[in-house]
XYZ file of C-alpha atoms in Angstrom:
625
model
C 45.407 276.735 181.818
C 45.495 276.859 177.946
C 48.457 275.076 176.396
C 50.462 277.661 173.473
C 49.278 276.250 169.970
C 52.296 276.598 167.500
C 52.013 277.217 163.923
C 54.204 274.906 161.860
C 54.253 274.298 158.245
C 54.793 270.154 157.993
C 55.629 267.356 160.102
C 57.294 264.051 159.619
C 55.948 261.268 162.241
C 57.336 257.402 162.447
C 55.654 255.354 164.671
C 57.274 252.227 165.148
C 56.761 248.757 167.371
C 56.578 245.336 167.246
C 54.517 243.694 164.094
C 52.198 242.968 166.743
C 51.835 246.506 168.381
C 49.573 247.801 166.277
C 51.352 250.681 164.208
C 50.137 250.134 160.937
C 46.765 250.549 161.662
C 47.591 253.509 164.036
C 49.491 255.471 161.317
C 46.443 254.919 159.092
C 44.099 256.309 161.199
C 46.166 259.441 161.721
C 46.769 259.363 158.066
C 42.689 259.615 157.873
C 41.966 262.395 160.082
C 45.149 264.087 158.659
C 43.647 263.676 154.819
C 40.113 264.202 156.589
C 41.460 267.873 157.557
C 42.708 268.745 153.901
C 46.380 268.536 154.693
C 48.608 267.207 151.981
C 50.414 264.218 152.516
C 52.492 261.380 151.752
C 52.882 258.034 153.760
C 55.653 255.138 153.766
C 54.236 251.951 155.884
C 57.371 250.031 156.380
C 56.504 246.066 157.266
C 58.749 242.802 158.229
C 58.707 240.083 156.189
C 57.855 237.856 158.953
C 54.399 237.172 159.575
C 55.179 237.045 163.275
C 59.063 237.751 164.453
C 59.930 236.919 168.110
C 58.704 239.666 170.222
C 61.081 242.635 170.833
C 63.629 241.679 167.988
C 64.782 243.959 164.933
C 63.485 241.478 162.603
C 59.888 242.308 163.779
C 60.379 245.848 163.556
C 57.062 247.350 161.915
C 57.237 251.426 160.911
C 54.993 253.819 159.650
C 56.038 257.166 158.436
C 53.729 260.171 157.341
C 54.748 263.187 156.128
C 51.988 266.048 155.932
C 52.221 269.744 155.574
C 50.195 272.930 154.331
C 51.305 272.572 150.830
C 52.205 270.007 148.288
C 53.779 266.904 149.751
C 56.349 264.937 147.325
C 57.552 262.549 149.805
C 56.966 260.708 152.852
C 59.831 262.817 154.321
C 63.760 261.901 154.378
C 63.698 261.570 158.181
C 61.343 261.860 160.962
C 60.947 264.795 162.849
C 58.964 262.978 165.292
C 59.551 259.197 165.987
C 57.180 257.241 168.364
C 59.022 253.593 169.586
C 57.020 251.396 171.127
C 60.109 249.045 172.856
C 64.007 248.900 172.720
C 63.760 247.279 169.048
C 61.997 250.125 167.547
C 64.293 252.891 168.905
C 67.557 250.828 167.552
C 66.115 250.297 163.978
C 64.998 253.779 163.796
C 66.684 256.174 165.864
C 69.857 256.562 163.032
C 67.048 258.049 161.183
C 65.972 261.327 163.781
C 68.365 264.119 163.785
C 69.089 265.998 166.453
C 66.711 267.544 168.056
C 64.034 265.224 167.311
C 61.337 264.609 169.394
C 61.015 261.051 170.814
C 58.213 259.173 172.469
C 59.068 256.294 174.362
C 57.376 253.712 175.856
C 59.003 253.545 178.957
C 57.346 250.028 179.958
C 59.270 248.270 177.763
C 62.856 249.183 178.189
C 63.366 246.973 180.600
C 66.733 245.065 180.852
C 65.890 241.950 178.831
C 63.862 244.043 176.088
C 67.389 246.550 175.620
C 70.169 243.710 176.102
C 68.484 242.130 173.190
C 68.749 244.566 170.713
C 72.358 245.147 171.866
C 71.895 248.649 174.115
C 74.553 247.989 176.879
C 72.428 249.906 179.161
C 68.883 251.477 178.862
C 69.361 254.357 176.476
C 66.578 256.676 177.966
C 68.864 257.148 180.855
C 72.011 257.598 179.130
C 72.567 261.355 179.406
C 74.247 262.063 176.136
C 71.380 260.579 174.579
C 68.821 262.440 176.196
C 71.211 265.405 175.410
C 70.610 264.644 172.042
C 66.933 264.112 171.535
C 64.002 265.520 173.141
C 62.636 263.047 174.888
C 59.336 261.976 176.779
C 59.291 259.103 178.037
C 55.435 257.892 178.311
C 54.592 254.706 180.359
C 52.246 253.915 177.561
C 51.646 249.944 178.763
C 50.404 250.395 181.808
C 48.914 253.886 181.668
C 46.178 252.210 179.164
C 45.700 249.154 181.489
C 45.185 251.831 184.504
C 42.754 253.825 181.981
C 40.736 250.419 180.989
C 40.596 249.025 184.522
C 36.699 249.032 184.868
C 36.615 247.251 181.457
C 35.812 243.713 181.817
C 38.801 242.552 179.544
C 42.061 240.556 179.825
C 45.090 242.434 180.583
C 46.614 240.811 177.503
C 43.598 242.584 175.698
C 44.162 246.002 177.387
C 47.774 246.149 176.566
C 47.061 245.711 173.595
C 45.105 248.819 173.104
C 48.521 251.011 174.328
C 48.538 251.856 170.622
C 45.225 253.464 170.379
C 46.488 255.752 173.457
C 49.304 256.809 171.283
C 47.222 257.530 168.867
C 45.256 259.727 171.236
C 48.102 261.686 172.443
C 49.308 262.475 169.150
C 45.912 263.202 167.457
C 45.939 266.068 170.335
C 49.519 267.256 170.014
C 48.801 267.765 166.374
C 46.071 268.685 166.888
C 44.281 266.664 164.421
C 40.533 265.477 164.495
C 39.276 262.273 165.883
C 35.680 261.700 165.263
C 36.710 259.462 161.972
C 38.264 257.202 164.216
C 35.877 256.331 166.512
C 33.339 255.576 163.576
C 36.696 253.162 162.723
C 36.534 251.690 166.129
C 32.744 251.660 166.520
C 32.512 249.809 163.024
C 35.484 247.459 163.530
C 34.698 246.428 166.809
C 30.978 246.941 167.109
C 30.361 243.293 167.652
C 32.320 243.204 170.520
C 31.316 245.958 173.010
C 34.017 245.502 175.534
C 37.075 245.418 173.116
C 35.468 248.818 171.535
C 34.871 250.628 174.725
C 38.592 249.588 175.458
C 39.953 251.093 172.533
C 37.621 254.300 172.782
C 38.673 254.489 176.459
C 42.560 253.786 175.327
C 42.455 256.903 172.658
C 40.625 259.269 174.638
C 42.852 258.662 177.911
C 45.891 259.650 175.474
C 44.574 262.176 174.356
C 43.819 263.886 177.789
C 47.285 263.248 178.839
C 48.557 265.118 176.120
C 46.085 267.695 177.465
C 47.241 267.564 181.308
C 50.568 266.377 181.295
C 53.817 269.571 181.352
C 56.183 267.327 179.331
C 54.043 268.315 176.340
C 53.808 272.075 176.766
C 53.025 273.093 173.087
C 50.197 271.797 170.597
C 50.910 272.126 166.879
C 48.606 273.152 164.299
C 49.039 272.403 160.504
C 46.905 274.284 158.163
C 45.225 272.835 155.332
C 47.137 272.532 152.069
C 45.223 274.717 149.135
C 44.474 272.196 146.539
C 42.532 272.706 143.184
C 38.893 272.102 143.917
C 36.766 269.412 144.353
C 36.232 266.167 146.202
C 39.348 264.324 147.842
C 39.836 260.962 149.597
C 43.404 259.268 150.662
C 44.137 256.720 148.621
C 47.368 254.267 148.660
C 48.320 252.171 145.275
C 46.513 248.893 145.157
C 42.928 250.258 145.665
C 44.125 252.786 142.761
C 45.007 250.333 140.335
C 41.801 248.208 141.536
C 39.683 251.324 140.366
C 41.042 251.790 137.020
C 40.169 248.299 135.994
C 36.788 249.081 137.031
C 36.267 252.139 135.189
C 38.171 250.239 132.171
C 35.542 247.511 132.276
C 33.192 250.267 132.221
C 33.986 252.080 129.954
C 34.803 249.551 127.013
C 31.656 247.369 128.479
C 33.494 244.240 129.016
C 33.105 242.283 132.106
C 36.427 242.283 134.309
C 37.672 239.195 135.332
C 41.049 238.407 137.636
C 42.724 235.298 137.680
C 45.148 236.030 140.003
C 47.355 234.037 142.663
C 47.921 235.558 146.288
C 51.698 237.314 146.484
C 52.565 240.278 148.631
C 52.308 243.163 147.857
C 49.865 242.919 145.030
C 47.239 240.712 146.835
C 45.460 243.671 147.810
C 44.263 244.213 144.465
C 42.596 241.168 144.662
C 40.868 241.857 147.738
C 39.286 244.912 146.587
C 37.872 243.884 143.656
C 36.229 241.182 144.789
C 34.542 243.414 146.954
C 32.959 245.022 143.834
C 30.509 242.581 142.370
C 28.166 244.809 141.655
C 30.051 245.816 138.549
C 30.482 242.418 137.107
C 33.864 242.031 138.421
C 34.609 238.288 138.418
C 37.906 237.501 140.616
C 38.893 233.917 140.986
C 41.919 233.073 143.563
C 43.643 230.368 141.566
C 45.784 227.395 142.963
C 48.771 228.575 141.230
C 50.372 231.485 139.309
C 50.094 229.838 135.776
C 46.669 228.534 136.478
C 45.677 232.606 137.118
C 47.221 234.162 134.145
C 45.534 231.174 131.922
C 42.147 231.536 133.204
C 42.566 235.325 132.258
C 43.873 234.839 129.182
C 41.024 232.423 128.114
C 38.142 234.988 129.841
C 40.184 237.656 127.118
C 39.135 234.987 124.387
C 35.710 234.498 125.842
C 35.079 238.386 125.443
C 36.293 239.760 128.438
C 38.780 242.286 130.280
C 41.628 240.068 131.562
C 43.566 241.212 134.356
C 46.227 239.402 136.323
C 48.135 240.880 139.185
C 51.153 239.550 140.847
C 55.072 240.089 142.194
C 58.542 239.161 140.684
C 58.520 235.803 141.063
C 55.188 235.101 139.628
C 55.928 237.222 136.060
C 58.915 234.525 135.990
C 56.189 231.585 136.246
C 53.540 233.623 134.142
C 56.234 234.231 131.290
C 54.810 230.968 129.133
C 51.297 231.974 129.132
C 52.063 235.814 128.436
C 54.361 234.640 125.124
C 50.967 232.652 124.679
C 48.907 235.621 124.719
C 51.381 237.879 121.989
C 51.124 235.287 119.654
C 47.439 234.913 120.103
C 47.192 238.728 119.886
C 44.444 239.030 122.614
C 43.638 241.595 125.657
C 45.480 240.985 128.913
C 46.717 243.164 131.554
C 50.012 242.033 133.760
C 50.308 243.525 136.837
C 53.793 243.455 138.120
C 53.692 245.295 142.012
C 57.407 244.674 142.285
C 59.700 243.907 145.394
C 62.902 243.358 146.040
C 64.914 240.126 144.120
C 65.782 237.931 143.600
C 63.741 234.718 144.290
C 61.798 235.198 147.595
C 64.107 238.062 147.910
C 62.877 241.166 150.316
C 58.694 240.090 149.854
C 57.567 244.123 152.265
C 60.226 246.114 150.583
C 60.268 248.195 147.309
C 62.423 247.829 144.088
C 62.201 248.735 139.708
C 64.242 245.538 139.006
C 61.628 243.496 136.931
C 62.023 246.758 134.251
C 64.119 243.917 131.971
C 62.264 241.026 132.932
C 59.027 243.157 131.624
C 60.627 243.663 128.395
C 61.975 240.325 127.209
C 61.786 237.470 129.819
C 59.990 235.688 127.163
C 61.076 233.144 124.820
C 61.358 234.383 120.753
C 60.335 237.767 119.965
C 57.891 238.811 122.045
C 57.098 242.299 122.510
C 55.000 243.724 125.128
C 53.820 247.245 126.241
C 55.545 248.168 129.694
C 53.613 251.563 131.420
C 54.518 252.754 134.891
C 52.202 254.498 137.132
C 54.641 257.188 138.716
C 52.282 258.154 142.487
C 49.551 255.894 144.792
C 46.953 258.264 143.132
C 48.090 258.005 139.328
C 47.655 254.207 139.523
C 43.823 255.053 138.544
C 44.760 256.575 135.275
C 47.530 254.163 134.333
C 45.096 251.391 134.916
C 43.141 252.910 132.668
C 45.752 253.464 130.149
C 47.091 249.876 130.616
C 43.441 248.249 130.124
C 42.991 251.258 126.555
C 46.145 250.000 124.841
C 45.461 245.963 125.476
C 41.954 246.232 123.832
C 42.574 248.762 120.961
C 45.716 246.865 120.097
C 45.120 243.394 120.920
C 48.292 243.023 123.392
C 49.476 241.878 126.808
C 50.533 245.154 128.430
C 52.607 245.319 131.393
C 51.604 247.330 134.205
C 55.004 247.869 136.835
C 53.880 249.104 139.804
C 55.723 248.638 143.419
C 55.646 248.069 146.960
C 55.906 251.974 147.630
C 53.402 252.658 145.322
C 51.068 249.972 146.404
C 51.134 250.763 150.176
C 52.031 254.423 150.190
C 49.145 257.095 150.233
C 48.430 260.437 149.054
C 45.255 262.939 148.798
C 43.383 261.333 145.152
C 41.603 264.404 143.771
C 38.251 261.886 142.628
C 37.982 262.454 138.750
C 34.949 263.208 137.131
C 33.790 259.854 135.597
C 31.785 261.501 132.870
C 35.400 262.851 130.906
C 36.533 259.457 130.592
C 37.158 258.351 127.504
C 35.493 255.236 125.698
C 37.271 252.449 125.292
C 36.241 250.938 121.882
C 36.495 247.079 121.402
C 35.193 246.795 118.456
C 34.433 243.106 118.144
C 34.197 241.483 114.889
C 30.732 240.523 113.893
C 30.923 239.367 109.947
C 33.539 238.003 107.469
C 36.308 239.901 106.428
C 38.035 238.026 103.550
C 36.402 236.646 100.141
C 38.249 233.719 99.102
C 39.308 233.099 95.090
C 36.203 230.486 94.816
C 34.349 234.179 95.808
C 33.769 232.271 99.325
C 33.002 234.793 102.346
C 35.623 233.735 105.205
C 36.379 234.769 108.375
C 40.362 235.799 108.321
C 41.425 236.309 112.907
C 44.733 237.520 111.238
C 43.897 240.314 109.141
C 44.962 243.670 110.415
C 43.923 246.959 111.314
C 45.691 249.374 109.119
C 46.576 252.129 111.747
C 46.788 249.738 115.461
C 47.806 246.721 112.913
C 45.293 245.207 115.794
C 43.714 241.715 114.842
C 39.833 241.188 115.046
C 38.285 239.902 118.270
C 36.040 237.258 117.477
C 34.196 236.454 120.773
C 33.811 232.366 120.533
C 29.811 231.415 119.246
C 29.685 234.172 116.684
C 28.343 232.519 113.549
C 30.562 232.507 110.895
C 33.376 233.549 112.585
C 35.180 230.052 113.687
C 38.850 230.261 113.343
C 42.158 228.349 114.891
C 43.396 229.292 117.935
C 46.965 228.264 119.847
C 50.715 228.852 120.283
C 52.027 227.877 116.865
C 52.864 230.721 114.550
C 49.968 231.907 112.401
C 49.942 232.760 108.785
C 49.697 236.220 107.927
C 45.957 236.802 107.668
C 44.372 233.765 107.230
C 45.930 232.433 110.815
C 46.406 228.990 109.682
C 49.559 226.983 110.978
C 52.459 227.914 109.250
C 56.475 227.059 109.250
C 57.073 228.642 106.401
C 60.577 231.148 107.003
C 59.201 234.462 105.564
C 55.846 233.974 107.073
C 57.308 234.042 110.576
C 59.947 237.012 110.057
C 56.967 238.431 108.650
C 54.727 238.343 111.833
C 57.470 238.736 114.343
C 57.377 241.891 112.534
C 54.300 242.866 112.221
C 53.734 242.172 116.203
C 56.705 244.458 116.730
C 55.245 247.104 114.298
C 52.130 247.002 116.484
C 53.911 247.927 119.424
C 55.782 250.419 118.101
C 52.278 251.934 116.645
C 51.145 252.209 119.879
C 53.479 255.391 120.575
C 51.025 257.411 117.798
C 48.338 257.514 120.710
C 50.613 258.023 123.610
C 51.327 262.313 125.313
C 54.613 263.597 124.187
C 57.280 263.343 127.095
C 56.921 266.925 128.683
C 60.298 268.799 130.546
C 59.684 270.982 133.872
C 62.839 273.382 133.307
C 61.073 276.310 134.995
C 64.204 278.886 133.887
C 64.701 276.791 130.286
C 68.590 277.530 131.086
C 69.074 273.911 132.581
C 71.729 271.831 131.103
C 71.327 268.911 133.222
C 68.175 267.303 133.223
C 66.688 264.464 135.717
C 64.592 261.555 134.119
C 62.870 258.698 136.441
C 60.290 256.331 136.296
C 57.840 254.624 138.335
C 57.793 255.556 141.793
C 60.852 257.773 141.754
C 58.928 260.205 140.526
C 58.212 261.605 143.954
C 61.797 261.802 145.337
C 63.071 263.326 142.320
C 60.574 266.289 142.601
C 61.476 267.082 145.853
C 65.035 267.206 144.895
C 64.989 269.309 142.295
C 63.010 271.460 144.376
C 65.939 271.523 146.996
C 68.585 271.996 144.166
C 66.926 274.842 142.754
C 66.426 276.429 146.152
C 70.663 275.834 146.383
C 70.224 278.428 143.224
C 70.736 275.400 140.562
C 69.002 275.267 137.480
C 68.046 272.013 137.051
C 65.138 270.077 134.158
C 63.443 266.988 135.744
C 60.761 264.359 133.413
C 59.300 261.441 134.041
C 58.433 258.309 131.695
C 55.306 256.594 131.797
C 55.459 254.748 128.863
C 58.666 252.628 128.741
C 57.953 250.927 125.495
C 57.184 251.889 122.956
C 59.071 254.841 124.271
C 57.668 258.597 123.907
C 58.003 259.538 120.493
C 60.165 263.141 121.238
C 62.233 261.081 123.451
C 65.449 261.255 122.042
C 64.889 264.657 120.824
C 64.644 265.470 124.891
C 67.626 263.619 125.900
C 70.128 265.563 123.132
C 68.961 268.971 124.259
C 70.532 268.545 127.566
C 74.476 268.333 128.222
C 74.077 265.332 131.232
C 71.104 263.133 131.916
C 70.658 261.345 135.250
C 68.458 258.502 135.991
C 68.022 257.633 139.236
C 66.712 254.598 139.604
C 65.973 251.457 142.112
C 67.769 248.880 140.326
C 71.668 248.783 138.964
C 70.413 250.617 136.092
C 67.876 248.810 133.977
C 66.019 251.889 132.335
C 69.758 253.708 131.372
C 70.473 250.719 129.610
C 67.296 250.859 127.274
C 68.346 254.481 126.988
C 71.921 253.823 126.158
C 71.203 251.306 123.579
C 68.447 253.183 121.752
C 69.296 256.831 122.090
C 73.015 256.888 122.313
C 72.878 259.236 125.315
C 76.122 258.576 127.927
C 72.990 258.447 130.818
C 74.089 258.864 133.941
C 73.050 256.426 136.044
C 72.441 256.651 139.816
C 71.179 253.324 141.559
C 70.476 251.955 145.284
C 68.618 248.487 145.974
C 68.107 249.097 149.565
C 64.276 248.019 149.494
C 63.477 251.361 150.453
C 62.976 254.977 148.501
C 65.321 257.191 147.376
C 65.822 260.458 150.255
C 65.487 263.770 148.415
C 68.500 265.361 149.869
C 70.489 262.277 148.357
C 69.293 262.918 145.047
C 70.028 266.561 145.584
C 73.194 266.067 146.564
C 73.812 264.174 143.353
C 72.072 266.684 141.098
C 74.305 269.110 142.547
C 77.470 267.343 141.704
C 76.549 266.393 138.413
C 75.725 270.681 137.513
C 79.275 271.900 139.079
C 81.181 269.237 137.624
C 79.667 270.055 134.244
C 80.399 273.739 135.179
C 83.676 273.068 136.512
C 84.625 271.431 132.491
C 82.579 273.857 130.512
């Protein structure tokens, strides 16, 4: 007998185990098949810090939520609707998180007494009957149901259990009804090489998916339609791969050979991992012994000629800070990407936080001003990789890139842009003298400037006639040559400001959605908060409140109709993932009281708590009208 399929409009799913069960690759693969089926969608993979925790504990918790739905998806969802916990230690880290009502799948061969006393359950919660008063439950002997379903598999039982994931996977790829032919080209190309461990996992997913199909505790399948998107070609995309893209199509399109000199630290190591995997356009990666020794060897491929890119964390932008000072007074290309976590020191290495905003801006010795852009979505990494790699070679600068651990793992549908509208990226390298000396001598002047980017010439090393001092002491103006001399230096700390203040000429105008343009309270972010913030204001004005929300990319030089958008509302909020770092730039420039909301909980903001505070910020303002 046909089971009743059930229209719904979204679903939020968290599977959860140990960092060992599994879940991160089986929330991917439903995250595929999901994209794969033209839903819309948001993910939040949620990892320990510990490469292996003891077995069973909170600390090795591992979580991955998606969020996906027939229209546009903001979010990775507030809380679950759905929550899948593999043992007693992923229902107590994540059951405060399912309201009531939510469905739970539980593993039933792992609540045994040892596995709950551990994690502080007095007794075994799926047979306390308040509990299962408050949930819907179904409990699922997922353990040894996949060892019964593998049993004419010549593997170890260690191996089979291991493969209880993959039946999960199964069972929920048929109560959501979502496709499955993607995965088994995943399992036949991961584990071709080893036939038994790949007719395992085939065996594992298709046996949980035909006890979704027989069983009566799951009486109803659930469809979700496809979300209508503008047309063209989609893939899912998370953060790291984004960002590893836009370099590429920088190198292309200024014709410079991209090299990394980077140093491995999570979460921006990714980066590193897919570019090397891209030879084929010239991309030169090199896995340095150290943080200082990867920024300098992609500083000194900038002076050789080429794209310099160096990725890292919080801790390495602190050991990096030398060699980027270095590169503003040398006035050469480089690219700083920060993929930020939370502080400080070792701090929380898996989990998300905007805190290096400050350390971006000055945590340099002197004056020593840097660029700072901010992709604000997984998918808009591409384009402010692009951006980031535009401004460094038109204006000869470092540029901060300030990514984060949400961005970087998080995913979302990337509508694939059509290569052919990208802009060129100009370098213009310097290829004769520039300067006749009063003996009527052509010379070659390295400090001579641009009159619009007040940009230096690039004088790739070898080109005749062009030798000229480089290093860390101040140059004179124009000619470049060592100088102490008082006015000299005010006049090129200066000029280097002047040149990143220029750069806001070429930059969009900051643009407001106020979709009644009656709001008095508007909603500014940056970075990743740009998600959460959206689907707040879409909740407030659902309440009936009229509320304006934008978003920074640029961070400096600022937006040049900045200020002009901050006085033309009565209250400003900035919600942000630090204690306020951004409303403090804003403060001090703009004179705006900024109202400034802040958490630093490693994880992102919930839309109903921004809500909430939008809310309370418009009747308050009402209330003293």
């Amino acid at each position: 007998m046909a089971k009743q399929v059930v229209q719904i409009s979204k679903v939020i799913i968290r599977f959860a185990g140990d960092s060992g069960d599994g879940m991160q690759m089986t929330g991917d693969r439903f995250t595929s098949e999901t994209a794969g089926l033209g839903n819309d969608l948001a993910t939040l993979p949620d990892y320990p810090a510990e490469i292996r925790a003891p077995q069973g504990t909170l600390a090795g918790v591992s979580a991955f939520q998606l969020h996906f739905a027939d229209h546009e998806v903001l979010t990775p969802g507030d809380q679950p609707d759905v929550l899948v916990a593999m043992n007693p230690a992923a229902l107590r880290a994540n059951i405060g998180d399912l309201p009531a009502g939510g469905e739970l799948i539980a593993n039933t061969d792992e609540f045994t007494k040892r596995a709950w006393e551990k994690v502080g359950y007095a007794a075994n919660p799926l047979e306390d009957e308040a509990f299962l008063q408050k949930y819907h439950v179904h409990p699922v002997a997922l353990t040894s149901m996949t060892v019964a379903a593998l049993e004419n598999i010549d593997i170890s039982k260690k191996d089979a259990e291991r493969a209880k994931n993959m039946f999960a996977l199964g069972l929920l790829c048929w109560l959501y009804n979502r496709p499955f032919e993607a995965t088994l080209e995943f399992l036949t190309d991961k584990f071709g090489k080893r036939p038994a461990i790949l007719a395992a996992n085939v065996a594992a997913f298709n046996a949980g998916w035909s006890f979704g199909e027989t069983t009566e505790d799951f009486a109803i399948q659930y469809e979700v339609n496809p979300a209508v998107k503008k047309a063209g070609v989609y893939r899912n995309i998370t953060g790291n791969p984004a960002l590893a893209y836009g370099l590429i199509a920088a190198s292309v399109q200024s014709g410079l050979p991209l090299f990394l000199g980077t140093y491995p630290i999570t979460p921006a190591s990714d980066i590193l991992h897919e570019l090397s995997k891209h030879k084929e356009f010239g991309v030169i990666t090199v896995q340095a012994e150290d943080e200082i020794a990867g920024i300098g060897a992609a500083l000194g491929a900038s002076y050789g000629g080429s794209l310099g890119i160096t990725t890292t964390s919080g801790p390495g932008v602190a050991l990096k800070s030398e060699t980027i000072g270095l590169a503003v007074a040398l006035e050469l290309p480089l690219v700083i990407i920060d993929v930020q976590r939370g502080g400080p020191s070792t701090g929380l290495p898996t989990k998300t936080e905007q805190s290096d905003l400050l350390q971006a801006m000055f945590g340099r010795n002197g004056e020593s001003p840097v660029p700072v852009i901010a992709p604000k979505s997984p998918s808009d990494c591409f384009d402010a990789a692009l951006e980031a790699c535009r401004i460094a070679i038109e204006y000869r600068t470092p540029v901060f890139l300030l990514s984060d651990g949400y961005l970087a793992n998080g995913s979302e549908p990337w509508l694939v842009p059509d290569a052919s509208t990208f802009k060129v990226i100009e370098p213009n390298f310097a290829t004769e003298t520039n300067y006749v000396d009063k003996d009527g001598k052509d010379e070659f002047w390295p400090y001579l400037r641009d009159p619009e980017t007040l940009a230096r010439p690039w004088a790739i090393p070898g080109t005749k006639g062009l030798e000229h001092r480089i290093g860390g002491l101040e140059k004179a103006n124009g000619s470049g040559s060592i100088s102490y001399d008082p006015e000299n230096h005010d006049t090129m700390v200066r000029l280097r400001q002047a040149k990143v203040d220029g750069i806001a000429n070429t930059i969009p105008l900051l643009e407001v959605d106020d979709p009644s343009g009656s709001a008095r309270v508007l909603i500014l972010g940056w970075g990743s908060t740009f998600g959460p913030i959206g689907a707040a204001c879409r909740l407030a004005r659902e309440a009936g409140h009229q509320v304006a929300q934008t978003h920074i990319r640029h961070i400096n030089p600022f937006p040049s109709n900045l200020g002009e958008v901050l006085k033309s509302y009565d209250r400003v909020i900035v919600p942000e993932m630090n204690l306020g770092q951004l409303s403090m730039l804003l403060r001090a420039k703009y004179l705006v009281d900024i109202i400034s909301y802040n958490q630093v909980r490693g994880m992102p903001f919930k839309s109903q708590e921004l809500a909430d505070v939008i809310i309370e910020v418009i009747e308050t303002e009402r209330a003293t009208a």
